[in-house]
Coordinates of N, CA and C and ligand atoms in Angstrom, one line a residue:
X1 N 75.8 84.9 93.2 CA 75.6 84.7 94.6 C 74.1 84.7 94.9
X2 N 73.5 83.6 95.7 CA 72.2 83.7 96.0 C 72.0 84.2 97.3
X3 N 71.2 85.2 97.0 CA 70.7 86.3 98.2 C 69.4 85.1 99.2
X4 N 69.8 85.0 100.4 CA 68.7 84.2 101.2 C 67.3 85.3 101.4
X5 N 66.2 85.0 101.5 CA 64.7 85.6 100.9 C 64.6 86.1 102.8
X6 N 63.9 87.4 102.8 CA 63.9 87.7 104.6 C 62.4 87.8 104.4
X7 N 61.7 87.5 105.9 CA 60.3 87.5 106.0 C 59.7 88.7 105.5
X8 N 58.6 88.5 104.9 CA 57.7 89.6 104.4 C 57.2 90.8 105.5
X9 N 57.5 90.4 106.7 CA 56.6 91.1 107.7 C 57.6 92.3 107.8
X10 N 57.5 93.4 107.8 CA 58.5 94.5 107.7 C 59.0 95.2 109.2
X11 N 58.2 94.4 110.2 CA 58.9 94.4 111.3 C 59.4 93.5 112.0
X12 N 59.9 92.1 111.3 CA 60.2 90.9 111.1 C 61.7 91.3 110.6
X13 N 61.7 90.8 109.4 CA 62.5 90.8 108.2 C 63.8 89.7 108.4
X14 N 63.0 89.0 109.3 CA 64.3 88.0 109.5 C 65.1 87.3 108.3
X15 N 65.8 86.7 108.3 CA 66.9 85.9 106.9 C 66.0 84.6 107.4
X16 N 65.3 84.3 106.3 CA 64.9 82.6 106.4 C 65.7 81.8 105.3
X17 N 66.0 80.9 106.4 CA 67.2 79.7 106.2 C 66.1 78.3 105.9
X18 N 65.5 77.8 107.1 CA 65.5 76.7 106.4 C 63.9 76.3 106.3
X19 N 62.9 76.9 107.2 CA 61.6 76.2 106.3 C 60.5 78.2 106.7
X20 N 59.8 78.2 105.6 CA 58.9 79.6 106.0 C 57.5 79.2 105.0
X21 N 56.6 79.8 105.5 CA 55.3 79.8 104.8 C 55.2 80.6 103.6
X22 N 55.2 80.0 102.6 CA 54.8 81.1 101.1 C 53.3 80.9 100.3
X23 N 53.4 82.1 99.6 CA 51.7 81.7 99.5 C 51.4 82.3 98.2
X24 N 50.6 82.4 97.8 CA 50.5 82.2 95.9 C 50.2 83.8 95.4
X25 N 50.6 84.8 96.6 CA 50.4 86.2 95.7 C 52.3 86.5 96.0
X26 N 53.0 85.5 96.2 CA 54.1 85.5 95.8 C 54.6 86.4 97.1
X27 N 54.3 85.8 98.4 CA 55.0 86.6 99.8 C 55.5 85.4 100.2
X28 N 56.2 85.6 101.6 CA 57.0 84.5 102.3 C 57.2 85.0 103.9
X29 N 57.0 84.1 104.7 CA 57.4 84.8 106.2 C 58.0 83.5 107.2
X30 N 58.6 84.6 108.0 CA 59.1 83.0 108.8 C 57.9 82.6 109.3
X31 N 58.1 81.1 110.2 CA 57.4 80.7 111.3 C 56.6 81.2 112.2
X32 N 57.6 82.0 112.8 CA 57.0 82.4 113.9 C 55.7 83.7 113.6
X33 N 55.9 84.3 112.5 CA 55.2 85.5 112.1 C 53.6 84.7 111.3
X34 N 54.2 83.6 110.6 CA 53.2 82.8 109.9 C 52.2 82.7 111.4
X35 N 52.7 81.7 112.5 CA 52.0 81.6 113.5 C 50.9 83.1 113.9
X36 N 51.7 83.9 114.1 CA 51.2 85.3 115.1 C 50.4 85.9 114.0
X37 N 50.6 85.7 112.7 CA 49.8 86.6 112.0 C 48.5 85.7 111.3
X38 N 48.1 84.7 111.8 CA 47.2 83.9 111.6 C 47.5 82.8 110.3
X39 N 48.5 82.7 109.9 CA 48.3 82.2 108.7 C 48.3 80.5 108.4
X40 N 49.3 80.0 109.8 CA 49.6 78.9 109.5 C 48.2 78.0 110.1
X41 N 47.4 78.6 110.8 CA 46.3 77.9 111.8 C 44.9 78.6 111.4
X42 N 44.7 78.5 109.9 CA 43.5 79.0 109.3 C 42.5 79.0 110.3
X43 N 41.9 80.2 110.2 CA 40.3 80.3 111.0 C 39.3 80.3 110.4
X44 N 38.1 80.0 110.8 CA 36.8 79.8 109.8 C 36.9 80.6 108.6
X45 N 37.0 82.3 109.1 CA 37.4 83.7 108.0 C 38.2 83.3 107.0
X46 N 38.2 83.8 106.1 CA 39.4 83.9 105.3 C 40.6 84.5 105.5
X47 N 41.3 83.5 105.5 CA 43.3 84.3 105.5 C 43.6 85.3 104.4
X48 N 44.2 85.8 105.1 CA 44.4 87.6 104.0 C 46.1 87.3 104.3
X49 N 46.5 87.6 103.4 CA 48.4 87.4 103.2 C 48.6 89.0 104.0
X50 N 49.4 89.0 105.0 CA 49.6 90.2 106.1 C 50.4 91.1 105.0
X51 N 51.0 91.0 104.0 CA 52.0 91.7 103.3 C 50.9 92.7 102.2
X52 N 50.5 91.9 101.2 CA 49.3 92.4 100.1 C 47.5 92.9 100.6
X53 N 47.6 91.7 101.7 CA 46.2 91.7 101.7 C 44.7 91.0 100.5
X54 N 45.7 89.7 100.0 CA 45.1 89.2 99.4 C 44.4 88.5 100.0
X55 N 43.7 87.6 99.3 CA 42.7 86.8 100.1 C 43.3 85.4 100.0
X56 N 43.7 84.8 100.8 CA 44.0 83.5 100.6 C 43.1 82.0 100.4
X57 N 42.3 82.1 100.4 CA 40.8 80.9 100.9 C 41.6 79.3 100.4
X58 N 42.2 79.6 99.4 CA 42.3 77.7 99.2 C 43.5 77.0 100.1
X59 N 43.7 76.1 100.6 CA 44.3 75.4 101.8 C 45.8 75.5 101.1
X60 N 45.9 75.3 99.1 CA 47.6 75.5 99.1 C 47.7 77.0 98.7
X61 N 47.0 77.9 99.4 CA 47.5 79.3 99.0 C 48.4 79.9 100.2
X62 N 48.8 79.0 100.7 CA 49.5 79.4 102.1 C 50.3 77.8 102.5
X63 N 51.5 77.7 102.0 CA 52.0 76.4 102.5 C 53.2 76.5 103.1
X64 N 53.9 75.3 104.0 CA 54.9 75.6 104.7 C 56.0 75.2 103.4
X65 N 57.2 75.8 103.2 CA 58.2 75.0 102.0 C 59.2 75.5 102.9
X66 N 60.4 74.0 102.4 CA 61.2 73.8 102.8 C 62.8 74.3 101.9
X67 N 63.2 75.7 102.8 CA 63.9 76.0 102.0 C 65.8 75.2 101.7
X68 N 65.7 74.5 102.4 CA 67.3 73.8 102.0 C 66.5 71.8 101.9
X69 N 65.7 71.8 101.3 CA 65.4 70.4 100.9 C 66.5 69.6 100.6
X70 N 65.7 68.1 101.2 CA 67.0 67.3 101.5 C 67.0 66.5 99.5
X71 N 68.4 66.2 99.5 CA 68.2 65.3 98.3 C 67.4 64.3 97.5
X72 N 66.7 63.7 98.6 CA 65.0 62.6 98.2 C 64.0 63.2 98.1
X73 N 64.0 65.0 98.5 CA 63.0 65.4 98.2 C 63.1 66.2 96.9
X74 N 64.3 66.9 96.7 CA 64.2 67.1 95.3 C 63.9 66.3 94.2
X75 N 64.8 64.4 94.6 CA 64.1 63.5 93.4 C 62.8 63.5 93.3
X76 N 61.9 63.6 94.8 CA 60.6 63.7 94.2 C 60.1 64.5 93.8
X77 N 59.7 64.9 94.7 CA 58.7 66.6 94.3 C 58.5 66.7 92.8
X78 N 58.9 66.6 92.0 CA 58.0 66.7 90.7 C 58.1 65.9 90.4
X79 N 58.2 64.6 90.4 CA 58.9 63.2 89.5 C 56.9 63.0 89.5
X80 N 57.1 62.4 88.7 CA 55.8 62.0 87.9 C 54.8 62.7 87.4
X81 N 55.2 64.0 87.4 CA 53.9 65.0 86.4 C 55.0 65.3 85.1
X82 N 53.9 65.8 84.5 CA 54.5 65.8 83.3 C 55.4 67.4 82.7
X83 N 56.2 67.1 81.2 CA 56.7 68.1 81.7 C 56.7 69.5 81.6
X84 N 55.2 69.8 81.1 CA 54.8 70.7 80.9 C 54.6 71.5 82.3
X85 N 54.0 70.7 83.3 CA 53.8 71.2 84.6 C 54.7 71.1 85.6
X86 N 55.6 70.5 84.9 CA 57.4 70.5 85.6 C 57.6 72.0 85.6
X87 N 57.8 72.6 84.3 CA 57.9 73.7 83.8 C 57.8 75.0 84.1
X88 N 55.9 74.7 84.4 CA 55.2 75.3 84.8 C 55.6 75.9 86.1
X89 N 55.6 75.0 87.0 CA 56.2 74.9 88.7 C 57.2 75.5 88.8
X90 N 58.0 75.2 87.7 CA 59.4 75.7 87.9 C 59.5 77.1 87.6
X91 N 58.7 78.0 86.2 CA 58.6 79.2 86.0 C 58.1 80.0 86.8
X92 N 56.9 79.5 87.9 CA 56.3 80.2 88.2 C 57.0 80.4 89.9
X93 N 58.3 79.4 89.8 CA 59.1 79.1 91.4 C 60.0 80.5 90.8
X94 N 60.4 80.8 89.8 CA 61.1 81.3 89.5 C 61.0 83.2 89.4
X95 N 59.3 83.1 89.1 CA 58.9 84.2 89.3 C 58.7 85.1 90.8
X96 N 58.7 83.8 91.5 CA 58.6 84.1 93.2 C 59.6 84.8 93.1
X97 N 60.7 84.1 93.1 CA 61.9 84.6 93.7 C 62.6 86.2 92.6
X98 N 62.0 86.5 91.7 CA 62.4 87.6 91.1 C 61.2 88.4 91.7
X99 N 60.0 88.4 91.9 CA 59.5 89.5 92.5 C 59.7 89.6 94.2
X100 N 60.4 88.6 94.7 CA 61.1 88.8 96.1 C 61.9 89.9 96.0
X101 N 63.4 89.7 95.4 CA 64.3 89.8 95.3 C 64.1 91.3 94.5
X102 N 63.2 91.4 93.3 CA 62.7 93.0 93.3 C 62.0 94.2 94.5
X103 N 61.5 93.1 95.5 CA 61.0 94.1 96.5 C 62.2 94.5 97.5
X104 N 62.8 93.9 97.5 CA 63.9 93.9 98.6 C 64.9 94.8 98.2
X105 N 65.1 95.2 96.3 CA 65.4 95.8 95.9 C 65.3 97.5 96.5
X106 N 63.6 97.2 96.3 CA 62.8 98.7 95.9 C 62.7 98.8 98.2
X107 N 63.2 97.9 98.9 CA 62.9 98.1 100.0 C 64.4 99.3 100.5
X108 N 65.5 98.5 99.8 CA 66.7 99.0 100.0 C 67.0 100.4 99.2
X109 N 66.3 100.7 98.4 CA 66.5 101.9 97.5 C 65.7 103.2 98.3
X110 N 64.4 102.4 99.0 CA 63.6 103.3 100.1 C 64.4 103.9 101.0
X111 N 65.0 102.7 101.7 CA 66.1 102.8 103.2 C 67.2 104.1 102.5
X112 N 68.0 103.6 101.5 CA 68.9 104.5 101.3 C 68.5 105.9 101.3
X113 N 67.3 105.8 100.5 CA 66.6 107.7 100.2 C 66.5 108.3 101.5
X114 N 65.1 107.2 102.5 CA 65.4 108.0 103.2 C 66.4 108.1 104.4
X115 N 67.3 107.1 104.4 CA 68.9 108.0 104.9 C 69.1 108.9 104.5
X116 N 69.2 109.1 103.7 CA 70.0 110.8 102.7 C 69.1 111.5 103.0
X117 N 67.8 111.1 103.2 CA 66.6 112.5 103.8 C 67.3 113.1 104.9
X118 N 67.8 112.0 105.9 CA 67.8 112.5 107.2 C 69.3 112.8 107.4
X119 N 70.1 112.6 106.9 CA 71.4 113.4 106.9 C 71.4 114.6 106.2
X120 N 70.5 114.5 105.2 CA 70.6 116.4 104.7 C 69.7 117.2 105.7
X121 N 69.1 116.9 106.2 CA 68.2 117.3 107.7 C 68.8 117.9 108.5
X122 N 70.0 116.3 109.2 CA 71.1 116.9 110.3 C 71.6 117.9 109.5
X123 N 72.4 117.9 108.6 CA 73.8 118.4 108.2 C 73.0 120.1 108.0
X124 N 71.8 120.1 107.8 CA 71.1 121.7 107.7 C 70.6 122.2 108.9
X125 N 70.7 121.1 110.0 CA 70.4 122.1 111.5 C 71.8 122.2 112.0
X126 N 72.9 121.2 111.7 CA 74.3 121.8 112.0 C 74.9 122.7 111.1
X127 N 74.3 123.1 109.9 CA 74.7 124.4 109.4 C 74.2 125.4 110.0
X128 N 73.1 125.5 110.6 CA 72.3 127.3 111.5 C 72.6 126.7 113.0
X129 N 73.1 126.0 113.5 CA 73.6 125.7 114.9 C 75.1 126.4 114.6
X130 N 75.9 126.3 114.1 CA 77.1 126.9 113.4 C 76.9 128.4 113.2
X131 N 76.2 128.8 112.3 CA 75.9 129.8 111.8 C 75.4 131.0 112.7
X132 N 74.9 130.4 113.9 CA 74.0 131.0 115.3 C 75.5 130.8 115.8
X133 N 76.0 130.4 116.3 CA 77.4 130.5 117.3 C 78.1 131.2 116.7
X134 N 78.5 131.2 115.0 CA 79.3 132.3 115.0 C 78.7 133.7 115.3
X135 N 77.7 133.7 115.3 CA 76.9 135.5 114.8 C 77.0 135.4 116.5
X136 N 77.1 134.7 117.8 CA 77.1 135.1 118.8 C 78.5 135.4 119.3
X137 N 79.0 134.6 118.7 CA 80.9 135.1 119.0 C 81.2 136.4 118.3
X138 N 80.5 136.6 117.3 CA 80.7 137.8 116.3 C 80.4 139.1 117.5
X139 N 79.0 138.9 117.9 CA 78.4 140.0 118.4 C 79.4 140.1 119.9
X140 N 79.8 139.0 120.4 CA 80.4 138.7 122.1 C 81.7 139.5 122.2
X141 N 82.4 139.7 120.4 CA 83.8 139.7 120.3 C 83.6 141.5 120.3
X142 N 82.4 141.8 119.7 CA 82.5 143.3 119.6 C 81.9 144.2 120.8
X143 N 81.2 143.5 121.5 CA 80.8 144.0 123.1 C 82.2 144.0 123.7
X144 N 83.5 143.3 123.7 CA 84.6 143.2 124.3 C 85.3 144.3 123.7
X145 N 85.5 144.5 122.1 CA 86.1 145.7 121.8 C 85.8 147.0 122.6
X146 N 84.4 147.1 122.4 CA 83.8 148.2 123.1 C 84.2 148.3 124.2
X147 N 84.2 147.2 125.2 CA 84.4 147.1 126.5 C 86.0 147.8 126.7
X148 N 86.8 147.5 126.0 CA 88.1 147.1 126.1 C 88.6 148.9 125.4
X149 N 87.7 149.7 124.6 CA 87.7 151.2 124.6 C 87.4 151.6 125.5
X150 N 86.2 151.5 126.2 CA 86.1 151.9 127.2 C 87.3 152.2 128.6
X151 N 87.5 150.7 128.6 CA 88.5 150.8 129.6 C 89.5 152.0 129.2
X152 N 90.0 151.6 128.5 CA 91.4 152.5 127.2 C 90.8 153.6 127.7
X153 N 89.6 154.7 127.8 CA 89.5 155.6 128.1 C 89.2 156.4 129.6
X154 N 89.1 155.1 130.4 CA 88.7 155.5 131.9 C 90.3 155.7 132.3
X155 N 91.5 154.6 131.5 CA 92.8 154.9 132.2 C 93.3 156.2 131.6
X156 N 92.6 156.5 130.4 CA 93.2 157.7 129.8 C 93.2 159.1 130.9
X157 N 91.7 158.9 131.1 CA 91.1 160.0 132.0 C 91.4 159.9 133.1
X158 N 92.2 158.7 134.1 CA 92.7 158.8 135.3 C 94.0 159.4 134.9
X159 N 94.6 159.2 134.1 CA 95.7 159.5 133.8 C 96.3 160.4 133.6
X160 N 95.2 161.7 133.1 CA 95.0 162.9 133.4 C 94.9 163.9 134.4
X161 N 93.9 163.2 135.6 CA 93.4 163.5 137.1 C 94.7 163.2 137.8
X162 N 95.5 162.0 137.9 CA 96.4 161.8 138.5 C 97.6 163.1 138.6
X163 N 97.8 163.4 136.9 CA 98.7 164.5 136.2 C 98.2 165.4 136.9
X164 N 96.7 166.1 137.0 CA 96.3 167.9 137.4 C 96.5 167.7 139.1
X165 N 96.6 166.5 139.6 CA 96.6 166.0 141.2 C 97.9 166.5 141.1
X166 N 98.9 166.0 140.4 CA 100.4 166.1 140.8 C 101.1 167.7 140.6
X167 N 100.6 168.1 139.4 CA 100.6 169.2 139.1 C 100.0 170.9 140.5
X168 N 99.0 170.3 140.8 CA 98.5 170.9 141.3 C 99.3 171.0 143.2
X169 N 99.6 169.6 143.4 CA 100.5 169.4 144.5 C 101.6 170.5 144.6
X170 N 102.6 170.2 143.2 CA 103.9 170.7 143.1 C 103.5 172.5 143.0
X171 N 102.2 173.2 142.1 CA 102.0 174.5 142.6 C 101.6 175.0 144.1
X172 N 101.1 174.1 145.3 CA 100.8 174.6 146.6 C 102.5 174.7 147.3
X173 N 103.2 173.3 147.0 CA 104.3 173.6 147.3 C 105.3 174.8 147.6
X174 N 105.3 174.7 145.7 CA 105.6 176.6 145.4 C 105.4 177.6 146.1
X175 N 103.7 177.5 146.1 CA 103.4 178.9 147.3 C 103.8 178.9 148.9
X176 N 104.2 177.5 149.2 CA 104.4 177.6 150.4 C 105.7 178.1 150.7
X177 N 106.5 178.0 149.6 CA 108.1 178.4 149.9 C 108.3 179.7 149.9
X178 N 107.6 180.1 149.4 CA 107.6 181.9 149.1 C 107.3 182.7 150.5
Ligands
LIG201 ZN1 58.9 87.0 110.4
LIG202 ZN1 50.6 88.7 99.5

């Protein structure tokens, strides 16, 4: 399966389909980024490839190519050089697209890491977020015990007063009958 090449610009990264600027330290971008990042509308300066920072100076170090070329242009495009430099073209097309397809690699192996950074991150402030709620339920549950002795002991001690109240009623009684 052929993987379609996304723009070089890493705040871009669009999927380029059908025509993007590529350029001879082996980058590629869409249109619109080619435009905005100077590339397609050389200035006196020299064009620096926005990706490496090479220098671009010669006029085919930055060209537009056409990525779904129509059938008359495949017959031409190399038809009359020879085929050493058929070859050439073709190994060196070929090396494009393996150091593309390596960065996009090493781009996706980044992304993955640092996902996994930041989920072991969350998942260690949801362990002491956890760990802090229990130790305050822990502490909440044992202020209630206490509380709940307490009580156990104020009804104990009414319960007593109520008894020496009743007690003490039924002895006045007594004396009164005598
Ligand atoms: Zn772009
Ligand atoms: Zn470059």
């Amino acid at each position: 399966m052929e993987q379609a090449l996304r723009c070089n610009h890493l705040k871009c990264r669009t999927q380029l389909e059908d025509s993007a600027v590529v350029t001879t330290c082996s980058h590629i971008f869409c249109i619109p980024c080619s435009d905005s990042l100077g590339l397609s509308t050389p200035t006196s300066r020299t064009r620096i490839c926005p990706a490496c920072e090479a220098p671009l100076s010669n006029p085919d170090d930055a060209v537009i190519s056409q990525l779904n070329p129509s059938e008359d242009y495949k017959t031409s495009v190399l038809s009359g050089l020879s085929p050493n430099t058929i070859l050439e073209c073709a190994g060196r097309a070929l090396n494009f697209y393996s150091y593309q397809t390596n960065q996009e690699i090493m781009y996706q192996e980044y992304l993955a890491r640092s996902l996994t950074d930041k989920y072991q991150l969350l998942s260690d402030q949801m362990d002491n977020i956890i760990k802090d709620a229990n130790s305050q339920i822990r502490s909440m549950n044992n202020r209630l015990d206490a509380l709940q002795e307490e009580k156990r002991k104020l009804e104990e001690k009414n319960e007593r007063l109520a008894e020496a109240y009743r007690n003490k009623g039924k002895k006045q009684q007594e004396a009164l009958r005598l």
